[in-house]
Coordinates of C-alpha atoms in Angstrom, one line a residue:
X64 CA -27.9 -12.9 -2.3
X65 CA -30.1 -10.1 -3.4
X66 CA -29.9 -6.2 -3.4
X67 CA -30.4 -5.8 0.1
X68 CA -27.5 -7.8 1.1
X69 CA -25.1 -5.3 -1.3
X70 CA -26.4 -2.1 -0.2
X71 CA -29.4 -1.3 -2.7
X72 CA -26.7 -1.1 -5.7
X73 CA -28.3 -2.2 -8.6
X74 CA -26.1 -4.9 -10.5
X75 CA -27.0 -7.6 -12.9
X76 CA -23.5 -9.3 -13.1
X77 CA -22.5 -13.0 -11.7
X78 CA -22.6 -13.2 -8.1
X79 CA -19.3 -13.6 -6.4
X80 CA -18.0 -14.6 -3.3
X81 CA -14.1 -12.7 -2.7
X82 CA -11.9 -14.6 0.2
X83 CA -9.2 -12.7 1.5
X84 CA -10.8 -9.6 1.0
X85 CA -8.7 -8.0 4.0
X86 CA -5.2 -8.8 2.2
X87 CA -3.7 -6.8 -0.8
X88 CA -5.4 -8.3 -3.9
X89 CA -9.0 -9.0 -2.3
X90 CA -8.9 -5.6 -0.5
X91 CA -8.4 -3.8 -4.5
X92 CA -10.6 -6.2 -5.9
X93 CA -13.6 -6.0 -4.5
X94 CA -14.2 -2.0 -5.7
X95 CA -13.3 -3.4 -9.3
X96 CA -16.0 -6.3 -9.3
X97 CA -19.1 -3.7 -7.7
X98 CA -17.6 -1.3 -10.9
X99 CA -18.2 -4.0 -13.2
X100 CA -22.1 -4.6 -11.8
X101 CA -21.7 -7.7 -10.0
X102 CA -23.0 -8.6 -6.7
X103 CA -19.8 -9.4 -4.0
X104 CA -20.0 -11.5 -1.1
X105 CA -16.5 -11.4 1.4
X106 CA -15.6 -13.9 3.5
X107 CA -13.8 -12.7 6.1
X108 CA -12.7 -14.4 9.5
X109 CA -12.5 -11.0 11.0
X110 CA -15.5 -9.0 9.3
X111 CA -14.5 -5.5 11.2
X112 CA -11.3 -5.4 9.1
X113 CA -13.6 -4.8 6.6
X114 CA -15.3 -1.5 8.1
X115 CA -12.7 0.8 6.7
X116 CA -13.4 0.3 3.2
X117 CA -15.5 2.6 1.4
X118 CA -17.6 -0.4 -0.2
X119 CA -18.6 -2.0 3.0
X120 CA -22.0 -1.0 2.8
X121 CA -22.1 -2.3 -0.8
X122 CA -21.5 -6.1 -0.3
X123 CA -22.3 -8.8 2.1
X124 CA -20.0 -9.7 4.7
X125 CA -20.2 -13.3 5.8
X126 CA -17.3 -14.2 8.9
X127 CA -15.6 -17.7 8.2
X128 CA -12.7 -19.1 7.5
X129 CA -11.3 -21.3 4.5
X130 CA -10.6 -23.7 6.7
X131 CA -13.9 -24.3 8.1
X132 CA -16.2 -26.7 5.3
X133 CA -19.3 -25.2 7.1
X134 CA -18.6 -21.3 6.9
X135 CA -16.9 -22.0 3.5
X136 CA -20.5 -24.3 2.4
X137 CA -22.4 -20.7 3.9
X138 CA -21.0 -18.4 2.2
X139 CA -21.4 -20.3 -1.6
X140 CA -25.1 -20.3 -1.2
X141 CA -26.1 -18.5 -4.4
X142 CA -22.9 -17.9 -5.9
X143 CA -21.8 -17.6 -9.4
X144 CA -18.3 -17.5 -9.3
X145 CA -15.8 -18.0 -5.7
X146 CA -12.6 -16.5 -6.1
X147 CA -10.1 -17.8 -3.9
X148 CA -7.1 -14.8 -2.7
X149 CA -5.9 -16.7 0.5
X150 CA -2.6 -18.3 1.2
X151 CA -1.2 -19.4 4.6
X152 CA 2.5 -17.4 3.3
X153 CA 3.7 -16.4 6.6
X154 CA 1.8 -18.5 9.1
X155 CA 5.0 -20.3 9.7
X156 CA 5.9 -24.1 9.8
X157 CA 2.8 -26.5 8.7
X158 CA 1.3 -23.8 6.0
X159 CA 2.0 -26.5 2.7
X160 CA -0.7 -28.8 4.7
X161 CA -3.4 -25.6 5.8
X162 CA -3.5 -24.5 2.1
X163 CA -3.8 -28.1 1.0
X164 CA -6.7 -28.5 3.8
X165 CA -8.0 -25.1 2.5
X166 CA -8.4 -25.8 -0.7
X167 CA -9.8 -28.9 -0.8
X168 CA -12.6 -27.6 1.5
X169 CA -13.3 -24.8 -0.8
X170 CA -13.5 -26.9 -4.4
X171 CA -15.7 -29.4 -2.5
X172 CA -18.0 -26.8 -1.4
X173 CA -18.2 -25.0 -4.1
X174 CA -19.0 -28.0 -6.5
X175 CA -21.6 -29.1 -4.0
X176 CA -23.4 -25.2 -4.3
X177 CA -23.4 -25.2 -7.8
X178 CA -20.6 -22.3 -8.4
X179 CA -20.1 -22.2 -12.2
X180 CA -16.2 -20.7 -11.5
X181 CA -13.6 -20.5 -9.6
X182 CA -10.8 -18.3 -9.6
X183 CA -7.8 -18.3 -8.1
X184 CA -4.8 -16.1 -8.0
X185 CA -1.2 -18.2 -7.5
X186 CA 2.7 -17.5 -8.7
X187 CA 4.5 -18.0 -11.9
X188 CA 6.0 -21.2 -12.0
X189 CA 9.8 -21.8 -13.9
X190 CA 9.9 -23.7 -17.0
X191 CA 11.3 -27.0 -16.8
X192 CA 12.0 -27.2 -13.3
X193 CA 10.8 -30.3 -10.9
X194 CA 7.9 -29.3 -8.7
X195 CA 10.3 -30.7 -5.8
X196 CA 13.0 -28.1 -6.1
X197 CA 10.6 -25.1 -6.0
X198 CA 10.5 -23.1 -3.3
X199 CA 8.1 -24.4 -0.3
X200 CA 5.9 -21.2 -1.6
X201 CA 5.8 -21.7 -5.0
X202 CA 5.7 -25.6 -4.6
X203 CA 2.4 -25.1 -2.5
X204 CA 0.6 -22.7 -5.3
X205 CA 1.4 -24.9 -7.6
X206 CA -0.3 -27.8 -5.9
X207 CA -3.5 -25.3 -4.8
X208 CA -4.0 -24.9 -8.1
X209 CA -4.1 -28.3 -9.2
X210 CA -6.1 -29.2 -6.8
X211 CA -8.6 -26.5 -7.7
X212 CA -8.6 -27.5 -11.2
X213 CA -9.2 -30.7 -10.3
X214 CA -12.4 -29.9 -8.2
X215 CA -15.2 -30.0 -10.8
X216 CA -15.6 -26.8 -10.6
X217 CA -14.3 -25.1 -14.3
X218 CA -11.3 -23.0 -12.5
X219 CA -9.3 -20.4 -13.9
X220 CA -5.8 -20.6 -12.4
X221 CA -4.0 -17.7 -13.2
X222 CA -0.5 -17.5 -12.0
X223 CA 1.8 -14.2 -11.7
X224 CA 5.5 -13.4 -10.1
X225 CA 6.0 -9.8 -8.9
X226 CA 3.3 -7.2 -8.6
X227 CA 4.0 -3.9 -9.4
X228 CA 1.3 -2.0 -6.9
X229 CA 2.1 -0.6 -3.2
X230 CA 1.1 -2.7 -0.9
X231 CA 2.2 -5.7 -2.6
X232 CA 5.0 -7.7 -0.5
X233 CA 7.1 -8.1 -3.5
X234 CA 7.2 -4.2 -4.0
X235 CA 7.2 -3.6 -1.1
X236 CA 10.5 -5.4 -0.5
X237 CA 12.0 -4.1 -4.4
X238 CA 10.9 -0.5 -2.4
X239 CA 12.9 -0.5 0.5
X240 CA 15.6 -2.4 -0.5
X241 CA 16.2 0.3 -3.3
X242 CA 15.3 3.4 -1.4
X243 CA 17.4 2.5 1.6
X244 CA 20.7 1.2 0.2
X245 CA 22.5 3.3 -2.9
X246 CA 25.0 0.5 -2.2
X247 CA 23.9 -2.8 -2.0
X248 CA 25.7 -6.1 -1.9
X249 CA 23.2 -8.4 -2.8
X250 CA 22.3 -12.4 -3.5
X251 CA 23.1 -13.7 -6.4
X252 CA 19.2 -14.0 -7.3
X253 CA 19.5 -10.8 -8.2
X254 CA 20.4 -11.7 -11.9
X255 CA 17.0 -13.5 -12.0
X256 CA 14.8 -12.9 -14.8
X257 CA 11.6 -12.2 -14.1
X258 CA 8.0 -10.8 -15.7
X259 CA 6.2 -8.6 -13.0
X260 CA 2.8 -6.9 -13.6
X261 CA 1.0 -3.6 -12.7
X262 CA -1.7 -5.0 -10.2
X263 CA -4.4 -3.2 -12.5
X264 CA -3.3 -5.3 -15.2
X265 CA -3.9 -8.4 -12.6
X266 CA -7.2 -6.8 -11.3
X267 CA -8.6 -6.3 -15.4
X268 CA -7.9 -10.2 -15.7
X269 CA -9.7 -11.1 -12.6
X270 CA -12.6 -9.5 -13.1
X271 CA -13.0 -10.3 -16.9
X272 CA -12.6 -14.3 -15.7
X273 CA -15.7 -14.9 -14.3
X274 CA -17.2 -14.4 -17.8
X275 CA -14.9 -17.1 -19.3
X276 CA -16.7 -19.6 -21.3
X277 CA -18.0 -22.7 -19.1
X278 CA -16.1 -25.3 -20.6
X279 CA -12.3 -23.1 -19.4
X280 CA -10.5 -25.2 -16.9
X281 CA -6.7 -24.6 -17.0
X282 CA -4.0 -22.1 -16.2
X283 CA -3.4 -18.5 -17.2
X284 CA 0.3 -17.0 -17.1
X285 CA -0.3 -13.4 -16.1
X286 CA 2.9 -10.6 -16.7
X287 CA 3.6 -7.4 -18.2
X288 CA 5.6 -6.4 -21.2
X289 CA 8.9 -6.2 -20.1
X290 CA 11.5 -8.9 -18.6
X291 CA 13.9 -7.8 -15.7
X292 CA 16.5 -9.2 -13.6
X293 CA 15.6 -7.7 -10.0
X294 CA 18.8 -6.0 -11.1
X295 CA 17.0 -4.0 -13.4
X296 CA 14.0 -3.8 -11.5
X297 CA 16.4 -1.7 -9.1
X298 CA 18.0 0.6 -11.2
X299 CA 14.4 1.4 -13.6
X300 CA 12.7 1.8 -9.5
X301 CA 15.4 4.2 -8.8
X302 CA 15.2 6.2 -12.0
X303 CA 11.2 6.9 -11.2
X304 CA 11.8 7.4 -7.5
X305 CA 14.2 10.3 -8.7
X306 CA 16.9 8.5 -6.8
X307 CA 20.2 8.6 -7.9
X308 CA 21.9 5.3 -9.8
X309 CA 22.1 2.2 -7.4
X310 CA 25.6 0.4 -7.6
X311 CA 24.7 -3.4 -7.2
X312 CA 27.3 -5.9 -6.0
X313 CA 26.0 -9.5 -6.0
X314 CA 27.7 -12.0 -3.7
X315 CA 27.4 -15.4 -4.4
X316 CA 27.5 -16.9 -0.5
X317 CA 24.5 -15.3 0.3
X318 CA 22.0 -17.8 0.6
X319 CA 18.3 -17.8 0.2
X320 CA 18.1 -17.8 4.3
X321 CA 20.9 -15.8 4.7
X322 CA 19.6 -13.2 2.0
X323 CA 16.1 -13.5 3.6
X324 CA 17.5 -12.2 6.9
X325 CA 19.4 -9.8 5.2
X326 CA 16.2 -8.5 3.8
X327 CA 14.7 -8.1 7.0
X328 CA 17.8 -6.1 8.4
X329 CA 17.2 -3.6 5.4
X330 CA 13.6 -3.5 5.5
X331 CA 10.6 -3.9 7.1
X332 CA 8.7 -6.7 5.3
X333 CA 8.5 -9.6 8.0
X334 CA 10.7 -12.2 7.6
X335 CA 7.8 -14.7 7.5
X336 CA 6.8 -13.3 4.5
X337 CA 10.8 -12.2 3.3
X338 CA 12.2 -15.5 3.5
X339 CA 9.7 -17.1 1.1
X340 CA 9.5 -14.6 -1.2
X341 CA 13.3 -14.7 -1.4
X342 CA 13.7 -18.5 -1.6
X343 CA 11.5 -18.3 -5.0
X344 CA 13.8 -16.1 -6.8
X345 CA 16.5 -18.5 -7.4
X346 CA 14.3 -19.4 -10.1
X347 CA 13.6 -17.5 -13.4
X348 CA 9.8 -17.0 -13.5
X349 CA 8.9 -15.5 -17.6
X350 CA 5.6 -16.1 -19.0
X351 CA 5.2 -19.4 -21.0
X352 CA 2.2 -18.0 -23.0
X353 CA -0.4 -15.4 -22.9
X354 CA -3.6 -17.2 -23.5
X355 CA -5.8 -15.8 -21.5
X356 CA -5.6 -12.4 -24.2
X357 CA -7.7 -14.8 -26.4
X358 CA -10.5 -14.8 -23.7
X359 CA -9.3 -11.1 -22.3
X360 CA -7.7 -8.9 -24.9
X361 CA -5.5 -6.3 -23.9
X362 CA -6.9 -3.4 -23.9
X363 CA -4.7 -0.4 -25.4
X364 CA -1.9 0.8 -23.2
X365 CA -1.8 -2.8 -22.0
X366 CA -0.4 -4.3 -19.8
X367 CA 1.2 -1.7 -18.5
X368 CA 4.8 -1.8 -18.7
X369 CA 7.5 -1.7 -15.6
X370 CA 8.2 2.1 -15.4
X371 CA 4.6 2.9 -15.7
X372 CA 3.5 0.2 -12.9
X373 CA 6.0 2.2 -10.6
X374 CA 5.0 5.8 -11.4
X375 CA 1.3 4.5 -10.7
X376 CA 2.5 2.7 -7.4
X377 CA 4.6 5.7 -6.7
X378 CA 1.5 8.4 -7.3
X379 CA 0.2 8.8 -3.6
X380 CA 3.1 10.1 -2.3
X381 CA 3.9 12.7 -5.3
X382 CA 0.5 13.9 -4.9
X383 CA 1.0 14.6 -0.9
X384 CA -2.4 12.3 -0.8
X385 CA -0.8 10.7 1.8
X386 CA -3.9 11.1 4.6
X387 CA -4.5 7.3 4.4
X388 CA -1.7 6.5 6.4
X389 CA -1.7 8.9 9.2
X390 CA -5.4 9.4 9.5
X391 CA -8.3 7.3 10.6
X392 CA -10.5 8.7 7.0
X393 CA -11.1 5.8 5.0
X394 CA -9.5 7.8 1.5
X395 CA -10.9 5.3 -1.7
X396 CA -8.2 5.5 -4.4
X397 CA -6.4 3.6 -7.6
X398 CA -5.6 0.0 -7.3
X399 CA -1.7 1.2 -7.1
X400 CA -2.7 3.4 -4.1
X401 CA -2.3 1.8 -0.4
X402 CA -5.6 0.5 1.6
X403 CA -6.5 1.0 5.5
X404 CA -5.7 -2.6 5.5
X405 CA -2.8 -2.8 4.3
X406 CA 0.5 -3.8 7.0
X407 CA 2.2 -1.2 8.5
X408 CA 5.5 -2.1 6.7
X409 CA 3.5 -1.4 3.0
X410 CA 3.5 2.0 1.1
X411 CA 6.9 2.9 1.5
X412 CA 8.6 4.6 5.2
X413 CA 6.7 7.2 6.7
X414 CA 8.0 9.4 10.0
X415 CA 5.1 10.6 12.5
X416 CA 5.5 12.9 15.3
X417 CA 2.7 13.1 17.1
X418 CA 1.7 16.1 20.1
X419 CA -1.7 17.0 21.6
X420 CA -2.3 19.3 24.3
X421 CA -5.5 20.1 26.5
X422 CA -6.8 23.4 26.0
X423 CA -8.3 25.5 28.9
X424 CA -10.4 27.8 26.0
X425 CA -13.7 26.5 23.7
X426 CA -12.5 25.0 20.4
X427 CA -12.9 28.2 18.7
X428 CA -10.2 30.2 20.5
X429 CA -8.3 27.4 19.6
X430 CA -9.2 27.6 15.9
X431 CA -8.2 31.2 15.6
X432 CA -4.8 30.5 17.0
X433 CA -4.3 27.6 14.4
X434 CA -5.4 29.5 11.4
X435 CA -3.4 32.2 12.5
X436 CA -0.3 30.8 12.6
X437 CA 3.3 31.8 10.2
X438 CA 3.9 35.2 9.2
X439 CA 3.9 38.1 11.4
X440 CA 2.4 35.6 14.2
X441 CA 5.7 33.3 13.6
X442 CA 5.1 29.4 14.8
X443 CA 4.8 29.3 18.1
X444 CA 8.2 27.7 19.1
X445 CA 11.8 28.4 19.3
X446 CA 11.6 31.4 16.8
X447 CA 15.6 30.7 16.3
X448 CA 15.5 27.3 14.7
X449 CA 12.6 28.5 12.9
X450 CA 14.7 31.4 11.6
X451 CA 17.6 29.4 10.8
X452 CA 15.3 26.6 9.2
X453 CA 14.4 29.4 7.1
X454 CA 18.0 30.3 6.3
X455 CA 19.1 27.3 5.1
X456 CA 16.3 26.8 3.1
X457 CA 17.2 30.1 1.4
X458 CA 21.1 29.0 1.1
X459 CA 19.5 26.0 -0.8
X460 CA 17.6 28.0 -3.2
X461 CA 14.3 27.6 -1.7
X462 CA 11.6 30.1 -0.5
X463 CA 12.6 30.3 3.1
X464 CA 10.3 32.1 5.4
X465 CA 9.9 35.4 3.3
X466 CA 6.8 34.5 1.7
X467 CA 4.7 35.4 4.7
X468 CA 0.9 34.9 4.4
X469 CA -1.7 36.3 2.4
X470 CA -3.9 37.7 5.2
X471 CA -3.2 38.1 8.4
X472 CA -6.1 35.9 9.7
X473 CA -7.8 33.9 7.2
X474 CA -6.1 31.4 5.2
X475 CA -7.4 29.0 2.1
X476 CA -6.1 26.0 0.1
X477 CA -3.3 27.2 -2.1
X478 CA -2.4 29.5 0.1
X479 CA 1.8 30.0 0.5
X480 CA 2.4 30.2 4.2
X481 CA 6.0 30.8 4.8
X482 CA 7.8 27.8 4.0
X483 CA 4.6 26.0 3.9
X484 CA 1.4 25.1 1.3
X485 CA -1.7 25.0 2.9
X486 CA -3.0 21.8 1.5
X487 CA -6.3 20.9 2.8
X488 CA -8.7 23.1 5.5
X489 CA -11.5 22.3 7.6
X490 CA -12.7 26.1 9.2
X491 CA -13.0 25.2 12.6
X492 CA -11.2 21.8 12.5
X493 CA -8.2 20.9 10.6
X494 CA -5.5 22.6 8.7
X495 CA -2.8 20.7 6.8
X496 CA 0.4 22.1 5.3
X497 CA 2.4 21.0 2.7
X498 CA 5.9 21.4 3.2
X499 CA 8.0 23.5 0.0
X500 CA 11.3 24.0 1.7
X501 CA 14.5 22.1 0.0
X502 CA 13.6 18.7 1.7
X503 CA 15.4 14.5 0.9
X504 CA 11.5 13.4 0.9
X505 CA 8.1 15.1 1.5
X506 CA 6.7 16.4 4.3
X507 CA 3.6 17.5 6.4
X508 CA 2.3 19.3 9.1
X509 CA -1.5 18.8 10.5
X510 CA -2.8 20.3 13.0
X511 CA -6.6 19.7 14.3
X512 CA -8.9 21.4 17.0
X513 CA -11.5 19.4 18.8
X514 CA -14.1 20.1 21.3
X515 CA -13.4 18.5 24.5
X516 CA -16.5 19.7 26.5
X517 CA -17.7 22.3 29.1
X518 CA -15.9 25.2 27.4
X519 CA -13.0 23.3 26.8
X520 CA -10.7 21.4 23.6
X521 CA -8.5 19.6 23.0
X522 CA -4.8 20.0 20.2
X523 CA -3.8 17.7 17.9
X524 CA -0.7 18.1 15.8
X525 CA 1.0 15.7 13.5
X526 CA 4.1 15.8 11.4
X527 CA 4.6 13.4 8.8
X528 CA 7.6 13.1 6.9
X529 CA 7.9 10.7 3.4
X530 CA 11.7 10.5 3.1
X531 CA 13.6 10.2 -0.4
X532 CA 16.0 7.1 -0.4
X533 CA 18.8 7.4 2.5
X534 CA 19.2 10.9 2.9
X535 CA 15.6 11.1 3.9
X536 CA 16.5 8.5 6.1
X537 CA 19.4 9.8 7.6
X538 CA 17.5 13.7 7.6
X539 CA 15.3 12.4 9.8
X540 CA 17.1 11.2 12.2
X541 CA 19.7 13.9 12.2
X542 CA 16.5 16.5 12.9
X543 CA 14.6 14.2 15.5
X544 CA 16.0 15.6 18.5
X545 CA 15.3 18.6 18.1
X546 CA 11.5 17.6 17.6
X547 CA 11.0 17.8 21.6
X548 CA 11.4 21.4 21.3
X549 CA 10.5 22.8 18.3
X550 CA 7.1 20.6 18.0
X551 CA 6.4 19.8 21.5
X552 CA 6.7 23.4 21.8
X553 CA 4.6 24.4 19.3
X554 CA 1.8 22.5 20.7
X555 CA 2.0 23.8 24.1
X556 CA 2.8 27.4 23.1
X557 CA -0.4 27.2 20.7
X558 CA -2.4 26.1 23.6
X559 CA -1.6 28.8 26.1
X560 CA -1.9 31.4 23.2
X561 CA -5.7 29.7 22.7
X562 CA -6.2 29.3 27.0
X563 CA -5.1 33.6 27.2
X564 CA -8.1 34.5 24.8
X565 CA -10.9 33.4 26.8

């Protein structure tokens, strides 16, 4: 591995080869590692995952998979320290025996390159409970890890329960379960103690262990400061979300199958991934120790503590920086923020509706209509429920529509636009609004021009809503019939209004 194969980036740190650099951990810390000066290597069974990220150029991609000695063998040439990020959660029946498989290959080959470290992220295990009553996901960490410590390789095993970050499965779940049910009758693992951590905290620790001393072979308990029942974790996630108190009714005949499918009815986290996740909190999961601050110390500020974790993994959306997940632009962002690759079901519920319209006039008679929209020029579509939008939004205590527009033709970022922000502008391409009526969530409107040649374009309009717990929800829904006519006319009105200027 030398410069060329990481871009030209100059960095004198160990060399090291991320697996599962597609899924949520690998994905956040690959950025962290180039930060840090060392040279990455992914290993990737399907390398053009990897082509949204705005590091790509900056490492090597090699395509293998864990599971095959000679890709794994491959990819160790030259490396300093392996970190292994994969798990076979949510490959169904049979995965206890592919991460077994997996891991074997991987301390085997890594011993026979010469890798100095291995590192390897797996889940807080209970105290004093037999390795045969953990869950089938826990039980298999557990025995991954052993079996990487036992490879030759010096290994750092460092082992964590919930991470507080979007994107993470075990947020992701603790998001929509909280968001979408003010009412919840719930599993009695729900009085479950348990020590998440912010993922930055987890990123700092992974990073900082490939410089542990040689002679460090053992496990690392990884959480934050503060110890919750997913109770708590509930009622602190709906006091940052600004949601109003949760009232939590735990049931003690819901099993960890029956809760697992419960899950799945309430949210959208696969119940692949759901049921396991589930099945492990019958168990308390608290930190035995916090070595690894003898190696790593804290840093101040940290670790980050629940409250603060949540804000961070909350940020995107507050921020209206939402473009990631309604747009192809590959956005780079904190380690709390989501990732192109992420699932569809992570970073929280987002509502798209999506119009586009050919456009009989060049792309710049389109662009004036665009930029001209609101105000005197109104919106193009059913000026009545615009109107009475407008109303209600002033019976609310909002703005309504009697802001107008600054000028009649041009607009800029910052600029108030009826009801609207404008948040981001691309003259001749793209203008995004911001939405500042009284909403239950957040919510955008986009609207792009594009050339479609021989004198012709083509119109592209998006509306993206971010609801806030089950109002949002139910907001939504209540509205989306009307969406036919007020934004499918919109987009056809705004392309006759463009095809009549040629």
């Amino acid at each position: 591995m030398d410069e060329a194969m990481h871009g030209g980036v100059p960095a004198d740190g160990p060399r090291c080869l991320v697996t599962g650099a597609t899924g949520y951990i690998g994905g956040r810390l690959v950025p962290e590692l180039l930060a840090a000066g060392h040279r990455v290597r992914c290993l990737a069974r399907f390398p053009g995952k990897l082509r949204d990220h705005p590091w790509t150029g900056e490492v090597e991609v090699a395509r293998g998979d864990v599971t095959d000695a000679d890709s794994v063998a491959a990819a160790m040439r030259d490396v300093d320290v392996a970190y292994y990020l994969v798990h076979a959660l949510g490959t169904g029946k049979g995965f206890e025996e592919t991460d077994r498989r997996a891991a074997r290959i991987f301390g085997e080959r890594a011993k026979a390159a010469g890798v100095r470290r291995i590192v390897y992220l797996g889940g807080l295990t209970p105290a004093g409970v037999p390795e045969h009553e953990l869950s089938p996901h826990l039980r298999s960490r557990t025995e991954v890890g052993r079996i990487l410590l036992a490879s030759g390789v010096p290994a750092a095993v460092l082992r964590a329960a919930v991470i507080i970050g979007s994107g993470s499965a075990s947020f992701e779940m603790l998001r929509y379960l909280t968001e979408r049910l003010p009412l919840m009758v719930t599993p009695s693992w729900v009085h479950t103690r348990i020590q998440p951590i912010a993922v930055r905290d987890v990123l700092r620790l992974l990073v900082g262990s490939a410089r542990l001393p040689g002679d460090v072979n053992r496990t690392f308990d990884l959480g934050g400061p503060d110890v919750l029942t997913y109770r708590d974790m509930m009622i602190r996630y709906a006091r940052v979300a600004g949601l109003p108190r949760r009232v939590i009714l735990p049931v003690p005949v819901l099993t960890p199958g029956l809760s697992s499918h419960w899950v799945g009815l309430v949210t959208p986290v696969p119940a692949a991934i759901a049921r396991p996740l589930a099945e492990s909190l019958r168990h308390e999961v608290v930190c035995h120790e916090h070595d690894i601050a003898r190696y790593l110390p804290d840093p101040p500020g940290h670790p980050l503590g629940f409250d603060e974790a949540v804000r961070l993994a909350l940020r995107r959306v507050r921020q209206a920086e939402v473009v990631t997940r309604w747009s192809s632009a590959a956005v780079p962002g904190a380690p709390s923020d989501p990732l192109p690759t992420d699932p569809a079901w992570a970073g929280g519920s987002l509502y798209t509706d999506r119009r586009e319209a050919a456009v009989d006039a060049p792309v710049g008679n389109l662009w004036r209509v665009i930029e001209g929209v609101g105000g005197e020029n109104g919106w193009y579509s059913f000026p009545l429920a615009w109107n009475a939008r407008g109303l209600l939004d002033r019976l609310a205590g909002g703005v309504g529509l009697r802001r107008g527009r600054r000028d009649a033709q041009r607009l800029r970022v910052g600029d108030s636009l009826d009801f609207w922000r404008v948040e981001e502008i691309e003259p001749g391409r793209l203008l995004r609004l911001r939405a500042e009526m009284r909403l239950p969530g957040r919510a955008w409107l986009e609207m792009c021009a594009e050339p479609a040649g021989e004198g012709r374009s083509r119109y592209r309009q998006r509306a993206v809503f971010h609801p806030r717990g089950l109002l949002g929800h139910a907001y939504w829904w209540a509205v989306s019939p009307f969406h036919a006519v007020v934004f499918g006319g919109m987009a056809r009105n705004i392309a006759r209004a463009a095809a009549s200027t040629r």
